[in-house]
Amino acid sequence: MDGLTPDPVQLAGQEHFDAVLAKDSRVEPKDWMPDAYRRSLVRQISQHAHSEIIGMQPEANWITRAPSLKRKSILMAKVQDEAGHGLYLYSAAETLGTTRDEMMDALVAGKARYSSIFNYPTVTWADMGAIGWMVDGAAICNQVPLCRASYGPYGRAMVRVCKEESFHQRQGFEILLELANGTAEQRAMAQDAVNRWYAPSLMMFGPPDDDSPNSKQSMAWNIKRFSNDELRSRFVGMLVEQVKVLGLTLPDDQVRFNEESKTWEHGPLDWDEFKEVLAGRGPCNAQRLERRRTAHEEGAWVREAAVAYHQKQQDKQKAAA
Ligand code: FAQ
């Protein structure tokens, strides 16, 4: 090609890609897709996978301290679900040509993003309730629309993830409900957890729309279906109703339903804090990354054993051929 004449393969590919999006249909791994679409998907899906994996840590801290055997097994199952979500998502990203090793290397080198929310400490048992109710709740609000993401493997992975997140949210709500109906001390612990997780969970939806560089293009590509602020507002509306059932309050006296725009409004959020967390200077960033690095190093023998096993199987097949 001389660089001036349009490449016919690329032109036909772009035409097909545009038609797929116009029909609101799915793009599949072997289809032609623009490089920028591929890059943006790898960016979002790998960050999402890392969030699930790092997100295991704040809750895993409580498995040994959960107040009963039943609570321990429920929490353990939830943390294992998060590992599964990470694995589906790494697999979806791999279909775009990025290897799991590349993604994992970026994470342990501190070069990859993961959700801001997992850089906050879990200081009491009530935090397990608040995480389930609010963090998984926010994850559901954000991820249900992603089930319709234009990239097939991502959208399909989201269907199962969302089913499991719904169960997680229920278990978190139930922990808070029990504490809220317990002793005065337990009730205070539940309220304190809700107070601490409220603003960070609202910030999970990402920066305000005016400050969200990726949203417009992601929405044009049918990856994101709603803007960060739209989803945040829906989430506030959900919290407002459910907190009444808990008999607790939200630490925000500016929550109100705007009749004109038909959206839920909330008080100001500390976006400087959000930027600090994203820059790696949140309360637990260093601890989370260090733990992940250690786990990665300690798991090296499992990866080596898997490679050796695969090699052995291949040698056997060759010998039999
Ligand atoms: N934390 O232009 P936008 C879970 C970054 S899973 C860190 O608005 P976009 C399950 C963003 O990447 C939670 N970084 O970006 C669970 C971008 O940086 P980049 C994770 C953030 O992509 C529960 C820059 O800021 N969920 O909780 C955050 O259009 C309990 C500008 O932002 C997902 O990943 C943040 N909160 O919208 C597990 C869902 N927000 O890449 C364990 C999929 C923004 O240009 C226990 N992802 N940034 O360097 C998404 O929906 C989107 O990527 C958003 C961000 C909405 C997160």
mmCIF file of C-alpha atoms and ligand atoms in Angstrom:
data_model
loop_
_atom_site.group_PDB
_atom_site.id
_atom_site.type_symbol
_atom_site.label_atom_id
_atom_site.label_comp_id
_atom_site.label_asym_id
_atom_site.label_seq_id
_atom_site.Cartn_x
_atom_site.Cartn_y
_atom_site.Cartn_z
ATOM 1 C CA MET A 1 0.000 0.000 0.000
ATOM 2 C CA ASP A 2 1.252 3.516 -0.730
ATOM 3 C CA GLY A 3 -0.350 4.979 2.390
ATOM 4 C CA LEU A 4 -2.568 7.263 0.266
ATOM 5 C CA THR A 5 -4.921 4.736 -1.331
ATOM 6 C CA PRO A 6 -7.416 3.505 1.253
ATOM 7 C CA ASP A 7 -6.837 -0.139 2.201
ATOM 8 C CA PRO A 8 -9.880 -2.058 0.825
ATOM 9 C CA VAL A 9 -9.776 -4.621 3.644
ATOM 10 C CA GLN A 10 -9.828 -1.848 6.225
ATOM 11 C CA LEU A 11 -12.613 -0.016 4.398
ATOM 12 C CA ALA A 12 -14.791 -3.117 4.213
ATOM 13 C CA GLY A 13 -13.992 -3.886 7.847
ATOM 14 C CA GLN A 14 -14.934 -0.405 8.998
ATOM 15 C CA GLU A 15 -18.161 -0.576 7.001
ATOM 16 C CA HIS A 16 -19.079 -3.907 8.557
ATOM 17 C CA PHE A 17 -18.138 -2.652 12.057
ATOM 18 C CA ASP A 18 -20.284 0.495 11.642
ATOM 19 C CA ALA A 19 -23.211 -1.602 10.425
ATOM 20 C CA VAL A 20 -22.918 -3.951 13.425
ATOM 21 C CA LEU A 21 -23.010 -0.979 15.811
ATOM 22 C CA ALA A 22 -25.890 0.648 13.926
ATOM 23 C CA LYS A 23 -27.913 -2.571 14.358
ATOM 24 C CA ASP A 24 -26.910 -2.627 18.028
ATOM 25 C CA SER A 25 -25.453 -6.062 17.402
ATOM 26 C CA ARG A 26 -22.273 -7.687 18.765
ATOM 27 C CA VAL A 27 -18.681 -7.415 17.613
ATOM 28 C CA GLU A 28 -16.915 -10.782 17.975
ATOM 29 C CA PRO A 29 -13.191 -11.515 18.470
ATOM 30 C CA LYS A 30 -12.430 -12.474 14.856
ATOM 31 C CA ASP A 31 -14.287 -9.480 13.371
ATOM 32 C CA TRP A 32 -12.340 -6.510 12.068
ATOM 33 C CA MET A 33 -12.423 -3.670 14.574
ATOM 34 C CA PRO A 34 -10.711 -0.271 14.797
ATOM 35 C CA ASP A 35 -7.462 -0.329 16.785
ATOM 36 C CA ALA A 36 -8.779 2.371 19.124
ATOM 37 C CA TYR A 37 -11.884 0.263 19.916
ATOM 38 C CA ARG A 38 -9.673 -2.733 20.691
ATOM 39 C CA ARG A 39 -7.341 -0.634 22.884
ATOM 40 C CA SER A 40 -10.205 0.948 24.781
ATOM 41 C CA LEU A 41 -11.784 -2.436 25.458
ATOM 42 C CA VAL A 42 -8.504 -3.890 26.702
ATOM 43 C CA ARG A 43 -8.140 -0.811 28.922
ATOM 44 C CA GLN A 44 -11.601 -1.135 30.450
ATOM 45 C CA ILE A 45 -11.815 -4.928 30.666
ATOM 46 C CA SER A 46 -8.322 -5.353 32.149
ATOM 47 C CA GLN A 47 -8.998 -2.613 34.733
ATOM 48 C CA HIS A 48 -12.256 -4.321 35.536
ATOM 49 C CA ALA A 49 -10.504 -7.706 35.946
ATOM 50 C CA HIS A 50 -7.828 -6.173 38.178
ATOM 51 C CA SER A 51 -10.574 -4.585 40.312
ATOM 52 C CA GLU A 52 -12.165 -7.966 40.915
ATOM 53 C CA ILE A 53 -8.820 -9.503 41.907
ATOM 54 C CA ILE A 54 -7.655 -6.633 44.130
ATOM 55 C CA GLY A 55 -11.234 -6.403 45.435
ATOM 56 C CA MET A 56 -10.798 -9.803 47.072
ATOM 57 C CA GLN A 57 -8.374 -8.339 49.614
ATOM 58 C CA PRO A 58 -10.519 -6.001 51.744
ATOM 59 C CA GLU A 59 -13.020 -8.808 52.342
ATOM 60 C CA ALA A 60 -10.556 -11.669 52.615
ATOM 61 C CA ASN A 61 -9.193 -9.816 55.651
ATOM 62 C CA TRP A 62 -12.432 -10.678 57.434
ATOM 63 C CA ILE A 63 -12.826 -14.369 56.605
ATOM 64 C CA THR A 64 -11.084 -15.516 59.784
ATOM 65 C CA ARG A 65 -12.871 -12.898 61.879
ATOM 66 C CA ALA A 66 -16.428 -13.361 60.571
ATOM 67 C CA PRO A 67 -18.713 -13.853 63.598
ATOM 68 C CA SER A 68 -19.901 -17.424 62.846
ATOM 69 C CA LEU A 69 -19.067 -20.465 60.743
ATOM 70 C CA LYS A 70 -22.011 -19.653 58.460
ATOM 71 C CA ARG A 71 -20.810 -16.071 57.974
ATOM 72 C CA LYS A 72 -17.292 -17.314 57.249
ATOM 73 C CA SER A 73 -18.474 -19.727 54.557
ATOM 74 C CA ILE A 74 -20.715 -17.120 52.923
ATOM 75 C CA LEU A 75 -17.886 -14.578 52.867
ATOM 76 C CA MET A 76 -15.424 -17.144 51.558
ATOM 77 C CA ALA A 77 -17.812 -18.035 48.723
ATOM 78 C CA LYS A 78 -18.218 -14.352 47.862
ATOM 79 C CA VAL A 79 -14.462 -13.764 47.719
ATOM 80 C CA GLN A 80 -14.105 -16.834 45.498
ATOM 81 C CA ASP A 81 -16.820 -15.443 43.206
ATOM 82 C CA GLU A 82 -14.749 -12.272 42.780
ATOM 83 C CA ALA A 83 -11.772 -14.409 41.706
ATOM 84 C CA GLY A 84 -14.031 -16.089 39.145
ATOM 85 C CA HIS A 85 -15.162 -12.691 37.828
ATOM 86 C CA GLY A 86 -11.536 -11.670 37.410
ATOM 87 C CA LEU A 87 -10.864 -14.848 35.437
ATOM 88 C CA TYR A 88 -13.822 -14.406 33.053
ATOM 89 C CA LEU A 89 -12.714 -10.848 32.454
ATOM 90 C CA TYR A 90 -9.050 -11.690 31.822
ATOM 91 C CA SER A 91 -10.286 -14.318 29.345
ATOM 92 C CA ALA A 92 -12.487 -11.728 27.603
ATOM 93 C CA ALA A 93 -9.524 -9.325 27.355
ATOM 94 C CA GLU A 94 -7.296 -12.117 26.008
ATOM 95 C CA THR A 95 -9.653 -12.533 23.029
ATOM 96 C CA LEU A 96 -8.509 -9.039 22.007
ATOM 97 C CA GLY A 97 -4.886 -10.158 21.723
ATOM 98 C CA THR A 98 -3.443 -9.114 25.077
ATOM 99 C CA THR A 99 -2.035 -11.946 27.153
ATOM 100 C CA ARG A 100 -2.868 -12.555 30.782
ATOM 101 C CA ASP A 101 0.848 -12.293 31.594
ATOM 102 C CA GLU A 102 0.989 -8.816 30.064
ATOM 103 C CA MET A 103 -2.023 -7.686 32.101
ATOM 104 C CA MET A 104 -0.739 -9.228 35.311
ATOM 105 C CA ASP A 105 2.749 -7.781 34.813
ATOM 106 C CA ALA A 106 1.219 -4.302 34.419
ATOM 107 C CA LEU A 107 -0.790 -4.789 37.617
ATOM 108 C CA VAL A 108 2.097 -5.947 39.795
ATOM 109 C CA ALA A 109 4.364 -3.249 38.331
ATOM 110 C CA GLY A 110 1.838 -0.672 39.567
ATOM 111 C CA LYS A 111 1.175 0.512 35.978
ATOM 112 C CA ALA A 112 -2.455 -0.635 35.725
ATOM 113 C CA ARG A 113 -5.549 0.913 37.209
ATOM 114 C CA TYR A 114 -8.103 -0.870 39.362
ATOM 115 C CA SER A 115 -11.173 0.534 41.083
ATOM 116 C CA SER A 116 -10.529 3.348 43.566
ATOM 117 C CA ILE A 117 -12.918 1.730 46.062
ATOM 118 C CA PHE A 118 -10.540 -1.072 47.002
ATOM 119 C CA ASN A 119 -7.984 1.342 48.443
ATOM 120 C CA TYR A 120 -10.073 2.000 51.551
ATOM 121 C CA PRO A 121 -9.621 -0.003 54.764
ATOM 122 C CA THR A 122 -12.166 -2.473 56.187
ATOM 123 C CA VAL A 123 -12.019 -1.740 59.900
ATOM 124 C CA THR A 124 -15.104 -3.486 61.341
ATOM 125 C CA TRP A 125 -17.363 -6.436 60.539
ATOM 126 C CA ALA A 126 -20.052 -3.947 59.469
ATOM 127 C CA ASP A 127 -17.776 -3.003 56.560
ATOM 128 C CA MET A 128 -18.573 -6.428 55.053
ATOM 129 C CA GLY A 129 -22.218 -5.374 55.092
ATOM 130 C CA ALA A 130 -21.523 -1.922 53.659
ATOM 131 C CA ILE A 131 -19.297 -3.333 50.900
ATOM 132 C CA GLY A 132 -21.897 -5.893 49.891
ATOM 133 C CA TRP A 133 -24.757 -3.423 49.955
ATOM 134 C CA MET A 134 -23.043 -0.347 48.523
ATOM 135 C CA VAL A 135 -19.970 -1.524 46.569
ATOM 136 C CA ASP A 136 -21.662 -4.531 44.993
ATOM 137 C CA GLY A 137 -24.772 -2.374 44.592
ATOM 138 C CA ALA A 138 -22.766 0.222 42.672
ATOM 139 C CA ALA A 139 -21.108 -2.563 40.668
ATOM 140 C CA ILE A 140 -24.568 -3.882 39.649
ATOM 141 C CA CYS A 141 -25.828 -0.410 38.607
ATOM 142 C CA ASN A 142 -22.719 0.025 36.483
ATOM 143 C CA GLN A 143 -22.533 -3.511 35.103
ATOM 144 C CA VAL A 144 -26.122 -4.390 34.198
ATOM 145 C CA PRO A 145 -25.919 -2.006 31.203
ATOM 146 C CA LEU A 146 -22.537 -3.559 30.331
ATOM 147 C CA CYS A 147 -24.368 -6.864 29.645
ATOM 148 C CA ARG A 148 -25.361 -5.091 26.410
ATOM 149 C CA ALA A 149 -21.802 -3.936 25.627
ATOM 150 C CA SER A 150 -21.087 -4.229 21.916
ATOM 151 C CA TYR A 151 -18.116 -6.554 22.433
ATOM 152 C CA GLY A 152 -19.604 -10.057 22.687
ATOM 153 C CA PRO A 153 -17.211 -11.741 25.166
ATOM 154 C CA TYR A 154 -17.399 -8.780 27.563
ATOM 155 C CA GLY A 155 -21.200 -8.500 27.487
ATOM 156 C CA ARG A 156 -21.631 -12.250 27.959
ATOM 157 C CA ALA A 157 -19.187 -12.336 30.892
ATOM 158 C CA MET A 158 -21.186 -9.545 32.520
ATOM 159 C CA VAL A 159 -24.417 -11.570 32.552
ATOM 160 C CA ARG A 160 -23.054 -14.136 34.970
ATOM 161 C CA VAL A 161 -21.093 -11.543 36.953
ATOM 162 C CA CYS A 162 -24.258 -9.514 37.527
ATOM 163 C CA LYS A 163 -26.222 -12.537 38.744
ATOM 164 C CA GLU A 164 -23.544 -13.228 41.337
ATOM 165 C CA GLU A 165 -23.215 -9.551 42.308
ATOM 166 C CA SER A 166 -26.944 -9.489 43.055
ATOM 167 C CA PHE A 167 -26.490 -12.270 45.566
ATOM 168 C CA HIS A 168 -23.509 -10.408 47.049
ATOM 169 C CA GLN A 169 -25.574 -7.296 47.479
ATOM 170 C CA ARG A 170 -28.312 -9.196 49.283
ATOM 171 C CA GLN A 171 -25.830 -10.768 51.683
ATOM 172 C CA GLY A 172 -24.317 -7.349 52.479
ATOM 173 C CA PHE A 173 -27.754 -5.848 53.051
ATOM 174 C CA GLU A 174 -28.640 -8.725 55.356
ATOM 175 C CA ILE A 175 -25.486 -8.225 57.453
ATOM 176 C CA LEU A 176 -26.361 -4.532 57.893
ATOM 177 C CA LEU A 177 -30.013 -5.311 58.631
ATOM 178 C CA GLU A 178 -29.050 -7.692 61.400
ATOM 179 C CA LEU A 179 -26.600 -5.206 62.911
ATOM 180 C CA ALA A 180 -29.073 -2.328 62.589
ATOM 181 C CA ASN A 181 -31.603 -4.380 64.568
ATOM 182 C CA GLY A 182 -29.041 -5.515 67.151
ATOM 183 C CA THR A 183 -27.570 -3.753 70.187
ATOM 184 C CA ALA A 184 -26.964 0.010 70.247
ATOM 185 C CA GLU A 185 -23.282 -0.702 69.667
ATOM 186 C CA GLN A 186 -23.975 -2.904 66.632
ATOM 187 C CA ARG A 187 -26.338 -0.330 65.196
ATOM 188 C CA ALA A 188 -23.691 2.403 65.618
ATOM 189 C CA MET A 189 -21.144 0.154 63.901
ATOM 190 C CA ALA A 190 -23.514 -0.333 60.928
ATOM 191 C CA GLN A 191 -24.166 3.426 60.654
ATOM 192 C CA ASP A 192 -20.445 4.186 60.872
ATOM 193 C CA ALA A 193 -19.717 1.741 58.017
ATOM 194 C CA VAL A 194 -22.452 3.280 55.846
ATOM 195 C CA ASN A 195 -21.034 6.752 56.590
ATOM 196 C CA ARG A 196 -17.515 5.743 55.543
ATOM 197 C CA TRP A 197 -18.417 3.815 52.367
ATOM 198 C CA TYR A 198 -21.026 6.228 50.995
ATOM 199 C CA ALA A 199 -18.800 8.769 49.209
ATOM 200 C CA PRO A 200 -16.190 6.259 47.949
ATOM 201 C CA SER A 201 -18.979 4.091 46.491
ATOM 202 C CA LEU A 202 -20.461 7.090 44.653
ATOM 203 C CA MET A 203 -17.004 7.849 43.258
ATOM 204 C CA MET A 204 -16.717 4.308 41.865
ATOM 205 C CA PHE A 205 -18.811 5.491 38.891
ATOM 206 C CA GLY A 206 -15.861 7.611 37.750
ATOM 207 C CA PRO A 207 -15.343 11.356 37.385
ATOM 208 C CA PRO A 208 -18.236 13.718 36.624
ATOM 209 C CA ASP A 209 -19.315 13.637 32.964
ATOM 210 C CA ASP A 210 -17.546 16.933 32.169
ATOM 211 C CA ASP A 211 -14.303 15.408 33.343
ATOM 212 C CA SER A 212 -14.660 11.932 31.790
ATOM 213 C CA PRO A 213 -12.407 11.738 28.710
ATOM 214 C CA ASN A 214 -13.484 8.228 27.643
ATOM 215 C CA SER A 215 -17.258 8.377 28.011
ATOM 216 C CA LYS A 216 -18.274 9.990 24.746
ATOM 217 C CA GLN A 217 -16.382 7.578 22.509
ATOM 218 C CA SER A 218 -17.270 4.555 24.659
ATOM 219 C CA MET A 219 -20.946 5.443 24.340
ATOM 220 C CA ALA A 220 -20.618 5.948 20.582
ATOM 221 C CA TRP A 221 -19.139 2.448 20.394
ATOM 222 C CA ASN A 222 -22.011 0.987 22.491
ATOM 223 C CA ILE A 223 -19.613 -0.103 25.207
ATOM 224 C CA LYS A 224 -20.980 2.235 27.860
ATOM 225 C CA ARG A 225 -24.738 2.793 27.662
ATOM 226 C CA PHE A 226 -25.088 5.495 30.306
ATOM 227 C CA SER A 227 -22.787 8.239 31.520
ATOM 228 C CA ASN A 228 -20.986 8.164 34.883
ATOM 229 C CA ASP A 229 -23.332 10.787 36.368
ATOM 230 C CA GLU A 230 -26.482 9.062 35.096
ATOM 231 C CA LEU A 231 -25.507 5.803 36.773
ATOM 232 C CA ARG A 232 -24.398 7.552 39.967
ATOM 233 C CA SER A 233 -27.779 9.246 40.176
ATOM 234 C CA ARG A 234 -29.645 5.935 39.716
ATOM 235 C CA PHE A 235 -27.521 4.434 42.471
ATOM 236 C CA VAL A 236 -28.373 7.246 44.892
ATOM 237 C CA GLY A 237 -32.076 6.637 44.187
ATOM 238 C CA MET A 238 -31.623 2.974 45.031
ATOM 239 C CA LEU A 239 -29.783 3.747 48.294
ATOM 240 C CA VAL A 240 -32.409 6.255 49.394
ATOM 241 C CA GLU A 241 -35.156 3.637 49.390
ATOM 242 C CA GLN A 242 -33.134 0.755 50.809
ATOM 243 C CA VAL A 243 -31.582 2.737 53.665
ATOM 244 C CA LYS A 244 -35.118 3.296 55.000
ATOM 245 C CA VAL A 245 -35.593 -0.466 55.319
ATOM 246 C CA LEU A 246 -32.317 -0.653 57.216
ATOM 247 C CA GLY A 247 -33.500 2.121 59.542
ATOM 248 C CA LEU A 248 -30.166 3.890 58.970
ATOM 249 C CA THR A 249 -29.356 7.188 57.236
ATOM 250 C CA LEU A 250 -27.116 8.341 54.403
ATOM 251 C CA PRO A 251 -24.420 10.834 55.451
ATOM 252 C CA ASP A 252 -25.653 13.383 52.904
ATOM 253 C CA ASP A 253 -28.328 15.972 53.666
ATOM 254 C CA GLN A 254 -28.371 17.178 50.071
ATOM 255 C CA VAL A 255 -29.870 14.051 48.542
ATOM 256 C CA ARG A 256 -33.043 14.992 46.692
ATOM 257 C CA PHE A 257 -35.085 14.028 43.639
ATOM 258 C CA ASN A 258 -35.024 16.730 40.998
ATOM 259 C CA GLU A 259 -38.556 16.694 39.582
ATOM 260 C CA GLU A 260 -37.512 18.633 36.500
ATOM 261 C CA SER A 261 -34.619 16.436 35.380
ATOM 262 C CA LYS A 262 -36.112 13.318 37.008
ATOM 263 C CA THR A 263 -32.731 12.512 38.522
ATOM 264 C CA TRP A 264 -31.417 12.007 42.028
ATOM 265 C CA GLU A 265 -28.981 14.645 43.241
ATOM 266 C CA HIS A 266 -26.406 14.321 45.995
ATOM 267 C CA GLY A 267 -24.002 16.533 47.936
ATOM 268 C CA PRO A 268 -20.503 17.404 46.649
ATOM 269 C CA LEU A 269 -17.888 14.654 46.426
ATOM 270 C CA ASP A 270 -14.198 15.143 47.138
ATOM 271 C CA TRP A 271 -12.732 14.691 43.662
ATOM 272 C CA ASP A 272 -9.266 15.689 44.924
ATOM 273 C CA GLU A 273 -9.347 12.635 47.163
ATOM 274 C CA PHE A 274 -10.416 10.515 44.151
ATOM 275 C CA LYS A 275 -7.442 11.823 42.133
ATOM 276 C CA GLU A 276 -5.064 11.074 45.003
ATOM 277 C CA VAL A 277 -6.360 7.496 45.180
ATOM 278 C CA LEU A 278 -5.967 7.102 41.398
ATOM 279 C CA ALA A 279 -2.424 8.447 41.656
ATOM 280 C CA GLY A 280 -1.611 5.601 44.073
ATOM 281 C CA ARG A 281 -1.765 7.686 47.253
ATOM 282 C CA GLY A 282 -5.001 6.368 48.789
ATOM 283 C CA PRO A 283 -5.161 4.896 52.303
ATOM 284 C CA CYS A 284 -4.378 1.304 51.222
ATOM 285 C CA ASN A 285 -2.881 1.498 47.692
ATOM 286 C CA ALA A 286 0.624 0.434 48.760
ATOM 287 C CA GLN A 287 -0.676 -2.411 50.936
ATOM 288 C CA ARG A 288 -2.993 -3.768 48.204
ATOM 289 C CA LEU A 289 -0.268 -3.767 45.580
ATOM 290 C CA GLU A 290 2.302 -5.326 47.887
ATOM 291 C CA ARG A 291 -0.120 -8.125 48.796
ATOM 292 C CA ARG A 292 -0.842 -8.789 45.107
ATOM 293 C CA ARG A 293 2.895 -8.907 44.301
ATOM 294 C CA THR A 294 3.529 -11.388 47.103
ATOM 295 C CA ALA A 295 0.578 -13.560 46.033
ATOM 296 C CA HIS A 296 1.860 -13.483 42.435
ATOM 297 C CA GLU A 297 5.354 -14.549 43.505
ATOM 298 C CA GLU A 298 4.030 -17.243 45.810
ATOM 299 C CA GLY A 299 1.855 -18.593 42.983
ATOM 300 C CA ALA A 300 4.783 -18.952 40.545
ATOM 301 C CA TRP A 301 5.068 -22.706 41.213
ATOM 302 C CA VAL A 302 1.417 -23.226 40.199
ATOM 303 C CA ARG A 303 1.976 -21.480 36.879
ATOM 304 C CA GLU A 304 5.180 -23.468 36.299
ATOM 305 C CA ALA A 305 3.395 -26.734 37.116
ATOM 306 C CA ALA A 306 0.572 -25.870 34.681
ATOM 307 C CA VAL A 307 3.072 -25.166 31.888
ATOM 308 C CA ALA A 308 4.966 -28.417 32.637
ATOM 309 C CA TYR A 309 1.685 -30.380 32.606
ATOM 310 C CA HIS A 310 0.649 -28.824 29.283
ATOM 311 C CA GLN A 311 4.069 -29.673 27.814
ATOM 312 C CA LYS A 312 3.753 -33.271 29.030
ATOM 313 C CA GLN A 313 0.326 -33.622 27.402
ATOM 314 C CA GLN A 314 1.679 -32.246 24.115
ATOM 315 C CA ASP A 315 4.662 -34.627 24.213
ATOM 316 C CA LYS A 316 2.265 -37.548 24.825
ATOM 317 C CA GLN A 317 0.087 -36.518 21.876
ATOM 318 C CA LYS A 318 3.133 -36.205 19.606
ATOM 319 C CA ALA A 319 4.408 -39.621 20.677
ATOM 320 C CA ALA A 320 0.974 -41.175 19.961
ATOM 321 C CA ALA A 321 0.680 -39.514 16.513
HETATM 322 N N1 FAQ B 1 -11.326 3.844 39.963
HETATM 323 O O1 FAQ B 1 -13.132 8.672 31.231
HETATM 324 P P1 FAQ B 1 -13.538 7.914 32.448
HETATM 325 C C1 FAQ B 1 -16.539 -4.457 41.642
HETATM 326 C C2 FAQ B 1 -10.328 6.168 35.524
HETATM 327 S S1 FAQ B 1 -15.832 -4.152 40.127
HETATM 328 C C3 FAQ B 1 -10.171 3.887 39.257
HETATM 329 O O2 FAQ B 1 -14.868 8.179 33.024
HETATM 330 P P2 FAQ B 1 -14.350 5.265 31.652
HETATM 331 C C4 FAQ B 1 -16.882 -5.855 42.005
HETATM 332 C C5 FAQ B 1 -10.635 5.595 34.171
HETATM 333 O O3 FAQ B 1 -10.191 4.269 34.081
HETATM 334 C C6 FAQ B 1 -15.460 -2.430 40.143
HETATM 335 N N2 FAQ B 1 -10.056 4.528 38.080
HETATM 336 O O4 FAQ B 1 -13.312 6.351 32.187
HETATM 337 C C7 FAQ B 1 -16.524 -6.138 43.394
HETATM 338 C C8 FAQ B 1 -9.900 6.553 33.259
HETATM 339 O O5 FAQ B 1 -8.524 6.247 33.269
HETATM 340 P P3 FAQ B 1 -7.740 5.704 31.934
HETATM 341 C C9 FAQ B 1 -14.833 -2.053 38.881
HETATM 342 C C10 FAQ B 1 -11.164 5.112 37.595
HETATM 343 O O6 FAQ B 1 -13.598 4.031 31.400
HETATM 344 C C11 FAQ B 1 -17.339 -5.755 44.432
HETATM 345 C C12 FAQ B 1 -10.050 7.877 33.986
HETATM 346 O O7 FAQ B 1 -10.342 7.575 35.343
HETATM 347 N N3 FAQ B 1 -15.837 -1.901 37.849
HETATM 348 O O8 FAQ B 1 -16.711 -3.540 42.335
HETATM 349 C C13 FAQ B 1 -12.400 5.070 38.266
HETATM 350 O O9 FAQ B 1 -15.182 5.818 30.556
HETATM 351 C C14 FAQ B 1 -16.994 -6.034 45.761
HETATM 352 C C15 FAQ B 1 -11.150 8.749 33.398
HETATM 353 O O10 FAQ B 1 -12.453 8.144 33.601
HETATM 354 C C16 FAQ B 1 -15.505 -1.697 36.566
HETATM 355 O O11 FAQ B 1 -14.336 -1.635 36.220
HETATM 356 C C17 FAQ B 1 -12.458 4.406 39.492
HETATM 357 N N4 FAQ B 1 -13.572 4.329 40.216
HETATM 358 O O12 FAQ B 1 -15.339 5.055 32.898
HETATM 359 C C18 FAQ B 1 -15.344 -6.830 43.667
HETATM 360 C C19 FAQ B 1 -16.655 -1.596 35.598
HETATM 361 N N5 FAQ B 1 -13.303 5.753 37.535
HETATM 362 O O13 FAQ B 1 -8.235 4.303 31.687
HETATM 363 C C20 FAQ B 1 -14.984 -7.114 44.997
HETATM 364 C C21 FAQ B 1 -16.205 -1.404 34.167
HETATM 365 C C22 FAQ B 1 -12.647 6.201 36.438
HETATM 366 O O14 FAQ B 1 -8.143 6.619 30.806
HETATM 367 C C23 FAQ B 1 -15.826 -6.729 46.038
HETATM 368 N N6 FAQ B 1 -15.656 -0.096 33.923
HETATM 369 N N7 FAQ B 1 -11.375 5.827 36.499
HETATM 370 O O15 FAQ B 1 -6.318 5.734 32.316
HETATM 371 C C24 FAQ B 1 -16.402 0.998 33.658
HETATM 372 O O16 FAQ B 1 -17.612 0.962 33.614
HETATM 373 C C25 FAQ B 1 -15.669 2.272 33.352
HETATM 374 O O17 FAQ B 1 -14.342 1.957 33.006
HETATM 375 C C26 FAQ B 1 -15.686 3.303 34.538
HETATM 376 C C27 FAQ B 1 -14.852 4.536 34.115
HETATM 377 C C28 FAQ B 1 -17.108 3.755 34.796
HETATM 378 C C29 FAQ B 1 -15.076 2.718 35.805
#
